[in-house]
Amino acid sequence: MQVGKASESEEQEWTMNRTPGQYFDALFVCTDDKYHVYVNGEHFTDFNHRCGVPDVSHFHVQGNMDIKDVEYFEPLEDDFVKQIPSGMEKGDVVVFKGFMRPGGDVFSVNFMTGYTADSDIALHFNPRIGEGQVIMNCCTGGDWGEEEKADIPSVIAEGKPFEIKIVTKRNKFKVYVNGNKCMKFDARLNVEDIKGIMVKGEAFIYQVKLERKLEKPVVESLPFGLREGGWIVVQAIPKKGSEGFAVNLCCGEDDDCDVAFHFNPRLQENCSIRNTFSGGDWQEEERDQPCFPFEKKETCEIAINIKSDKFVTYVNGEHYIDYNHRLSLDSSSCKRNWHYYYHTRISSPYTAKTIGLYIINL
């Protein structure tokens, strides 16, 4: 990979140290004088502008790699408010993505009972770099309650890209930063009364997203079938008391349809079972694995990449396991009616809350 430096006559080669099949996330941030490049959340390099930013109109990706997704974001306005007219629900997850402004010190996220700054605040999440702390609090009738404090996550303090997930429970909030547990806050107001989320301060926030659990069983049709290079991404939280959950790639919606890929993490066994169901019979299970990356009540992202000869599965951005095809993607049964089927039966001990489903490049 070549990245330009200070002048057009100088270029320097940078090695990304990526091995074939390794999953990575690249973020390009355009500021007034340069592009900042981050790979997997770590600063990689900077590139000074050589032409006017308004002249840039296309994004071109080339090379020998599979692209899962490309997204373009602009920073949200300060005092941005995301409205939730129906109110928040137990199990909702709110995701914030961004990074600190150069020289920035503080920003805040407020879960409010209304849409204006004078509304009661059920949750005030306030990182303060200068103090090295995150402050959490509640404000009712203009009066602030007692503060709760925790050490500020290093990714925020160091100005790196961050992803904040706030998980809403019946009587508390749980906060994760870049996948790591940060702190929790006992709810002092009713969660159902939260109608707006305000973001303000010295940070560039480019995405605020509400993820709401899907009703099970979740069935999503793949109108063009499974194609080589395609991705299926599932975001879920294994429930308290859960023994596990299952993700099935099926050749239909019927209970007895063929299942090309059965991916079944079992939390009590600390093992992910893989198998295929064909002609009414289960085949031989596969159980070998490098680790077991799932925990009860912890968010997880499962990304399945379809190759010509196998399914490649990643969990939380890390390569996990491969599963060779036992049913051909071109077989008549699979080609006729491919479905993604997130599968939980009422009588089954396998339970999890699905909060996101994405089918990409299919």
Short mmCIF file of C-alpha atoms in Angstrom, two decimals:
data_model
loop_
_atom_site.label_atom_id
_atom_site.label_comp_id
_atom_site.label_asym_id
_atom_site.label_seq_id
_atom_site.Cartn_x
_atom_site.Cartn_y
_atom_site.Cartn_z
CA MET A 1 0.00 0.00 0.00
CA GLN A 2 1.43 3.39 -0.96
CA VAL A 3 0.53 6.55 0.90
CA GLY A 4 1.64 10.01 -0.21
CA LYS A 5 3.51 12.24 2.22
CA ALA A 6 4.16 15.97 2.33
CA SER A 7 4.91 16.60 -1.37
CA GLU A 8 3.88 15.06 -4.68
CA SER A 9 7.44 13.93 -5.37
CA GLU A 10 7.63 11.85 -2.20
CA GLU A 11 5.86 8.59 -1.50
CA GLN A 12 6.41 6.02 1.21
CA GLU A 13 5.33 2.42 1.36
CA TRP A 14 3.40 1.32 4.40
CA THR A 15 2.77 -2.30 5.30
CA MET A 16 -0.64 -3.14 6.73
CA ASN A 17 0.50 -6.54 8.06
CA ARG A 18 -2.74 -8.16 6.93
CA THR A 19 -2.65 -11.88 6.17
CA PRO A 20 -4.94 -13.46 3.55
CA GLY A 21 -8.44 -14.01 4.90
CA GLN A 22 -7.97 -11.60 7.80
CA TYR A 23 -10.86 -9.24 8.50
CA PHE A 24 -10.10 -5.51 8.75
CA ASP A 25 -11.93 -2.21 9.01
CA ALA A 26 -10.50 0.94 7.41
CA LEU A 27 -11.74 4.44 8.25
CA PHE A 28 -10.80 7.52 6.21
CA VAL A 29 -11.43 10.84 7.96
CA CYS A 30 -11.25 14.05 5.94
CA THR A 31 -10.25 17.18 7.90
CA ASP A 32 -9.38 20.69 6.73
CA ASP A 33 -5.79 19.89 5.77
CA LYS A 34 -5.46 16.12 5.40
CA TYR A 35 -6.93 12.64 5.39
CA HIS A 36 -6.49 10.56 8.54
CA VAL A 37 -6.46 6.78 8.02
CA TYR A 38 -7.33 4.30 10.76
CA VAL A 39 -7.18 0.50 10.47
CA ASN A 40 -9.08 -1.56 13.04
CA GLY A 41 -9.42 1.53 15.22
CA GLU A 42 -5.68 2.33 15.27
CA HIS A 43 -4.10 5.32 13.55
CA PHE A 44 -2.31 4.14 10.40
CA THR A 45 -1.16 7.24 8.52
CA ASP A 46 -2.08 10.76 7.36
CA PHE A 47 -2.18 12.13 3.82
CA ASN A 48 -2.05 15.87 3.12
CA HIS A 49 -4.57 17.25 0.63
CA ARG A 50 -3.24 17.77 -2.91
CA CYS A 51 -6.51 18.94 -4.44
CA GLY A 52 -9.59 20.70 -3.22
CA VAL A 53 -11.86 18.55 -1.11
CA PRO A 54 -14.99 19.72 -3.01
CA ASP A 55 -13.44 18.23 -6.17
CA VAL A 56 -13.54 14.71 -4.69
CA SER A 57 -16.70 12.98 -5.91
CA HIS A 58 -15.98 9.23 -6.10
CA PHE A 59 -14.57 6.48 -3.90
CA HIS A 60 -12.67 3.78 -5.80
CA VAL A 61 -11.57 0.48 -4.24
CA GLN A 62 -9.40 -1.99 -6.11
CA GLY A 63 -7.23 -4.98 -5.31
CA ASN A 64 -7.50 -8.64 -4.42
CA MET A 65 -9.93 -8.51 -1.50
CA ASP A 66 -13.59 -8.96 -0.68
CA ILE A 67 -15.40 -5.76 0.31
CA LYS A 68 -18.09 -6.35 2.92
CA ASP A 69 -19.47 -2.84 3.03
CA VAL A 70 -18.70 0.81 2.17
CA GLU A 71 -20.44 3.61 4.05
CA TYR A 72 -20.19 7.39 3.84
CA PHE A 73 -21.03 9.62 6.81
CA GLU A 74 -21.00 13.31 7.60
CA PRO A 75 -20.68 14.64 11.17
CA LEU A 76 -24.01 15.31 12.82
CA GLU A 77 -24.83 18.86 13.84
CA ASP A 78 -24.05 19.86 17.41
CA ASP A 79 -27.10 19.46 19.67
CA PHE A 80 -28.39 16.78 17.28
CA VAL A 81 -31.52 15.08 18.63
CA LYS A 82 -32.69 11.65 17.52
CA GLN A 83 -36.41 11.39 18.19
CA ILE A 84 -38.02 8.18 19.44
CA PRO A 85 -41.75 9.03 19.47
CA SER A 86 -42.80 5.57 20.71
CA GLY A 87 -40.33 5.71 23.59
CA MET A 88 -37.47 3.35 24.31
CA GLU A 89 -38.01 -0.27 25.21
CA LYS A 90 -36.23 -2.82 27.34
CA GLY A 91 -33.54 -4.39 25.19
CA ASP A 92 -32.99 -1.40 22.90
CA VAL A 93 -29.39 -0.71 21.92
CA VAL A 94 -28.24 2.76 20.85
CA VAL A 95 -24.98 2.94 18.89
CA PHE A 96 -22.85 6.09 18.56
CA LYS A 97 -19.83 6.27 16.26
CA GLY A 98 -17.35 9.14 16.17
CA PHE A 99 -14.07 10.57 17.43
CA MET A 100 -12.92 13.62 19.37
CA ARG A 101 -12.32 16.91 17.59
CA PRO A 102 -8.65 18.02 17.57
CA GLY A 103 -8.07 19.51 21.01
CA GLY A 104 -11.54 18.44 22.13
CA ASP A 105 -12.06 17.75 25.82
CA VAL A 106 -15.71 16.88 26.53
CA PHE A 107 -18.91 15.72 24.90
CA SER A 108 -22.16 14.33 26.20
CA VAL A 109 -24.98 11.99 25.27
CA ASN A 110 -28.34 12.67 26.91
CA PHE A 111 -31.30 10.28 26.96
CA MET A 112 -34.21 12.71 27.43
CA THR A 113 -37.93 12.48 28.14
CA GLY A 114 -38.56 15.07 25.42
CA TYR A 115 -36.94 16.64 22.38
CA THR A 116 -35.49 19.87 23.81
CA ALA A 117 -32.54 20.71 26.04
CA ASP A 118 -34.80 21.54 29.01
CA SER A 119 -36.33 18.04 29.06
CA ASP A 120 -35.64 15.72 31.96
CA ILE A 121 -32.54 13.58 31.38
CA ALA A 122 -32.80 9.90 32.27
CA LEU A 123 -29.15 9.24 31.38
CA HIS A 124 -26.31 11.75 31.03
CA PHE A 125 -23.14 10.14 29.62
CA ASN A 126 -20.28 12.67 29.73
CA PRO A 127 -16.63 11.77 28.93
CA ARG A 128 -14.16 14.41 30.21
CA ILE A 129 -10.65 13.92 28.88
CA GLY A 130 -9.07 16.58 31.10
CA GLU A 131 -10.39 14.85 34.20
CA GLY A 132 -9.73 11.36 32.86
CA GLN A 133 -13.25 10.32 33.76
CA VAL A 134 -16.71 9.57 32.42
CA ILE A 135 -19.54 11.17 34.38
CA MET A 136 -23.01 9.61 34.43
CA ASN A 137 -26.00 11.30 35.99
CA CYS A 138 -29.71 12.11 35.82
CA CYS A 139 -31.51 15.47 35.75
CA THR A 140 -35.17 16.00 36.73
CA GLY A 141 -36.93 19.35 36.99
CA GLY A 142 -33.63 21.11 36.34
CA ASP A 143 -31.90 19.47 39.31
CA TRP A 144 -28.97 17.11 38.83
CA GLY A 145 -28.68 13.96 40.89
CA GLU A 146 -25.59 12.37 42.37
CA GLU A 147 -22.78 11.77 39.87
CA GLU A 148 -21.35 8.35 39.15
CA LYS A 149 -17.82 8.18 37.74
CA ALA A 150 -15.55 5.76 35.90
CA ASP A 151 -12.15 5.96 34.21
CA ILE A 152 -12.39 7.28 30.67
CA PRO A 153 -11.77 4.61 27.98
CA SER A 154 -8.37 5.07 26.32
CA VAL A 155 -9.81 5.17 22.78
CA ILE A 156 -11.74 8.33 23.67
CA ALA A 157 -8.86 9.93 25.59
CA GLU A 158 -6.41 9.26 22.73
CA GLY A 159 -8.69 10.66 20.03
CA LYS A 160 -9.18 7.34 18.23
CA PRO A 161 -12.42 6.35 16.48
CA PHE A 162 -14.89 5.01 19.00
CA GLU A 163 -18.14 3.08 19.01
CA ILE A 164 -20.30 3.54 22.08
CA LYS A 165 -23.14 1.08 22.66
CA ILE A 166 -25.69 1.80 25.36
CA VAL A 167 -27.87 -1.20 26.15
CA THR A 168 -31.21 -0.43 27.78
CA LYS A 169 -32.39 -2.83 30.46
CA ARG A 170 -35.58 -2.67 32.51
CA ASN A 171 -33.89 -0.84 35.38
CA LYS A 172 -30.39 0.07 34.19
CA PHE A 173 -28.15 1.05 31.30
CA LYS A 174 -25.00 -0.85 30.28
CA VAL A 175 -22.31 1.00 28.34
CA TYR A 176 -19.75 -0.58 25.99
CA VAL A 177 -16.94 1.28 24.23
CA ASN A 178 -15.37 -0.47 21.22
CA GLY A 179 -16.84 -3.74 22.44
CA ASN A 180 -15.49 -3.48 25.99
CA LYS A 181 -17.68 -3.05 29.06
CA CYS A 182 -17.26 0.48 30.39
CA MET A 183 -19.82 1.02 33.14
CA LYS A 184 -23.46 0.65 34.10
CA PHE A 185 -25.98 3.12 35.48
CA ASP A 186 -29.10 2.28 37.45
CA ALA A 187 -32.14 3.90 35.85
CA ARG A 188 -33.72 6.65 37.96
CA LEU A 189 -36.55 7.42 35.49
CA ASN A 190 -38.76 5.09 33.48
CA VAL A 191 -36.98 3.84 30.37
CA GLU A 192 -40.28 3.98 28.43
CA ASP A 193 -40.42 7.77 28.98
CA ILE A 194 -37.24 8.38 26.93
CA LYS A 195 -38.32 10.12 23.72
CA GLY A 196 -35.14 11.82 22.47
CA ILE A 197 -31.37 11.36 22.41
CA MET A 198 -29.19 14.48 22.24
CA VAL A 199 -25.50 14.50 21.32
CA LYS A 200 -23.40 17.62 21.83
CA GLY A 201 -19.87 18.74 22.63
CA GLU A 202 -16.35 18.58 21.22
CA ALA A 203 -16.64 15.35 19.27
CA PHE A 204 -17.45 14.46 15.68
CA ILE A 205 -20.39 12.05 15.92
CA TYR A 206 -21.25 10.67 12.50
CA GLN A 207 -23.79 7.97 13.36
CA VAL A 208 -26.52 7.49 15.94
CA LYS A 209 -28.46 4.27 15.44
CA LEU A 210 -31.24 2.60 17.40
CA GLU A 211 -31.19 -1.19 17.27
CA ARG A 212 -34.37 -2.88 18.43
CA LYS A 213 -34.71 -6.61 18.97
CA LEU A 214 -36.40 -8.55 16.20
CA GLU A 215 -39.27 -10.92 16.84
CA LYS A 216 -38.25 -14.57 16.58
CA PRO A 217 -38.02 -16.55 14.50
CA VAL A 218 -36.34 -14.06 12.19
CA VAL A 219 -36.63 -15.14 8.57
CA GLU A 220 -35.10 -13.10 5.77
CA SER A 221 -35.40 -14.11 2.13
CA LEU A 222 -32.37 -13.86 -0.14
CA PRO A 223 -34.03 -12.98 -3.46
CA PHE A 224 -30.89 -13.54 -5.53
CA GLY A 225 -29.60 -16.55 -3.62
CA LEU A 226 -26.23 -16.87 -1.94
CA ARG A 227 -23.40 -15.60 -4.09
CA GLU A 228 -19.68 -15.94 -3.77
CA GLY A 229 -18.30 -12.85 -2.04
CA GLY A 230 -21.57 -12.05 -0.25
CA TRP A 231 -21.88 -11.37 3.47
CA ILE A 232 -24.52 -12.01 6.11
CA VAL A 233 -24.06 -10.11 9.38
CA VAL A 234 -26.00 -10.84 12.58
CA GLN A 235 -25.82 -8.79 15.76
CA ALA A 236 -27.18 -10.44 18.89
CA ILE A 237 -27.07 -10.62 22.68
CA PRO A 238 -27.33 -14.08 24.29
CA LYS A 239 -29.94 -13.81 27.02
CA LYS A 240 -29.36 -14.39 30.71
CA GLY A 241 -29.87 -18.09 31.37
CA SER A 242 -29.44 -18.94 27.70
CA GLU A 243 -27.79 -22.19 26.70
CA GLY A 244 -26.99 -20.82 23.26
CA PHE A 245 -28.52 -19.86 19.94
CA ALA A 246 -28.48 -20.93 16.31
CA VAL A 247 -28.06 -19.24 12.94
CA ASN A 248 -29.17 -21.35 9.97
CA LEU A 249 -28.66 -20.79 6.26
CA CYS A 250 -31.63 -22.69 4.84
CA CYS A 251 -32.98 -23.70 1.45
CA GLY A 252 -36.51 -22.68 2.45
CA GLU A 253 -38.79 -21.67 5.32
CA ASP A 254 -40.26 -25.10 6.15
CA ASP A 255 -39.14 -26.86 9.33
CA ASP A 256 -37.84 -29.82 7.32
CA CYS A 257 -35.99 -27.87 4.61
CA ASP A 258 -32.30 -28.47 3.95
CA VAL A 259 -29.86 -26.42 6.05
CA ALA A 260 -26.57 -25.75 4.30
CA PHE A 261 -24.91 -24.16 7.33
CA HIS A 262 -26.05 -24.61 10.93
CA PHE A 263 -24.01 -22.39 13.28
CA ASN A 264 -24.88 -23.15 16.90
CA PRO A 265 -22.87 -21.57 19.75
CA ARG A 266 -23.66 -23.46 22.98
CA LEU A 267 -22.76 -21.38 26.00
CA GLN A 268 -22.95 -24.19 28.55
CA GLU A 269 -20.52 -26.28 26.51
CA ASN A 270 -18.31 -23.35 25.39
CA CYS A 271 -18.46 -24.79 21.90
CA SER A 272 -19.88 -23.74 18.53
CA ILE A 273 -21.45 -26.65 16.65
CA ARG A 274 -21.48 -26.60 12.83
CA ASN A 275 -23.45 -28.98 10.70
CA THR A 276 -25.62 -29.53 7.61
CA PHE A 277 -29.16 -30.91 7.43
CA SER A 278 -29.92 -32.67 4.13
CA GLY A 279 -32.71 -34.98 3.04
CA GLY A 280 -34.19 -35.10 6.53
CA ASP A 281 -30.96 -36.09 8.30
CA TRP A 282 -28.26 -34.23 10.21
CA GLN A 283 -24.71 -34.97 9.11
CA GLU A 284 -21.54 -35.21 11.19
CA GLU A 285 -20.93 -32.29 13.54
CA GLU A 286 -17.81 -30.14 13.52
CA ARG A 287 -16.65 -28.87 16.93
CA ASP A 288 -13.01 -27.85 16.58
CA GLN A 289 -12.42 -24.16 17.32
CA PRO A 290 -9.56 -21.85 18.33
CA CYS A 291 -11.56 -20.33 21.21
CA PHE A 292 -15.13 -19.60 22.31
CA PRO A 293 -15.83 -15.86 21.87
CA PHE A 294 -19.42 -15.71 23.19
CA GLU A 295 -20.61 -14.65 26.64
CA LYS A 296 -24.07 -14.40 28.15
CA LYS A 297 -25.60 -10.90 28.03
CA GLU A 298 -22.68 -9.59 25.94
CA THR A 299 -23.25 -8.14 22.46
CA CYS A 300 -21.71 -10.06 19.58
CA GLU A 301 -21.46 -9.65 15.82
CA ILE A 302 -21.33 -12.70 13.58
CA ALA A 303 -20.24 -12.09 9.99
CA ILE A 304 -20.48 -14.94 7.48
CA ASN A 305 -18.60 -14.55 4.19
CA ILE A 306 -19.65 -16.85 1.33
CA LYS A 307 -16.71 -18.32 -0.59
CA SER A 308 -16.83 -20.66 -3.57
CA ASP A 309 -15.86 -23.63 -1.39
CA LYS A 310 -16.77 -22.66 2.17
CA PHE A 311 -18.40 -20.30 4.66
CA VAL A 312 -15.90 -18.14 6.54
CA THR A 313 -17.18 -16.94 9.91
CA TYR A 314 -15.93 -13.95 11.90
CA VAL A 315 -16.99 -13.01 15.42
CA ASN A 316 -16.51 -9.44 16.63
CA GLY A 317 -14.17 -8.73 13.73
CA GLU A 318 -11.88 -11.72 14.34
CA HIS A 319 -11.66 -14.80 12.14
CA TYR A 320 -13.31 -17.71 13.94
CA ILE A 321 -13.95 -20.83 11.86
CA ASP A 322 -14.33 -22.07 8.27
CA TYR A 323 -16.98 -24.55 7.15
CA ASN A 324 -16.62 -26.33 3.82
CA HIS A 325 -19.75 -26.52 1.68
CA ARG A 326 -21.60 -29.83 1.90
CA LEU A 327 -24.49 -28.61 -0.24
CA SER A 328 -23.52 -26.93 -3.48
CA LEU A 329 -24.59 -23.30 -3.78
CA ASP A 330 -25.70 -24.21 -7.30
CA SER A 331 -27.78 -27.21 -6.26
CA SER A 332 -31.43 -27.09 -7.31
CA SER A 333 -32.80 -27.01 -3.76
CA CYS A 334 -30.52 -24.23 -2.55
CA LYS A 335 -30.70 -22.19 -5.73
CA ARG A 336 -34.48 -22.35 -5.73
CA ASN A 337 -35.15 -20.79 -2.35
CA TRP A 338 -32.19 -19.63 -0.25
CA HIS A 339 -33.13 -18.08 3.05
CA TYR A 340 -31.26 -16.71 6.00
CA TYR A 341 -33.06 -18.13 9.01
CA TYR A 342 -32.25 -16.98 12.51
CA HIS A 343 -33.87 -19.92 14.29
CA THR A 344 -35.21 -20.22 17.80
CA ARG A 345 -38.13 -22.52 18.64
CA ILE A 346 -40.28 -21.80 21.69
CA SER A 347 -39.44 -25.20 23.17
CA SER A 348 -35.75 -24.82 22.42
CA PRO A 349 -33.21 -23.88 25.13
CA TYR A 350 -31.33 -21.86 22.53
CA THR A 351 -32.26 -18.22 23.01
CA ALA A 352 -30.75 -14.89 22.07
CA LYS A 353 -31.96 -11.42 21.26
CA THR A 354 -31.35 -10.41 17.66
CA ILE A 355 -30.75 -6.66 17.33
CA GLY A 356 -29.46 -6.44 13.78
CA LEU A 357 -29.52 -8.33 10.51
CA TYR A 358 -27.68 -7.18 7.40
CA ILE A 359 -27.40 -8.89 4.02
CA ILE A 360 -24.60 -7.32 2.02
CA ASN A 361 -23.41 -7.64 -1.56
CA LEU A 362 -25.96 -10.29 -2.51
#
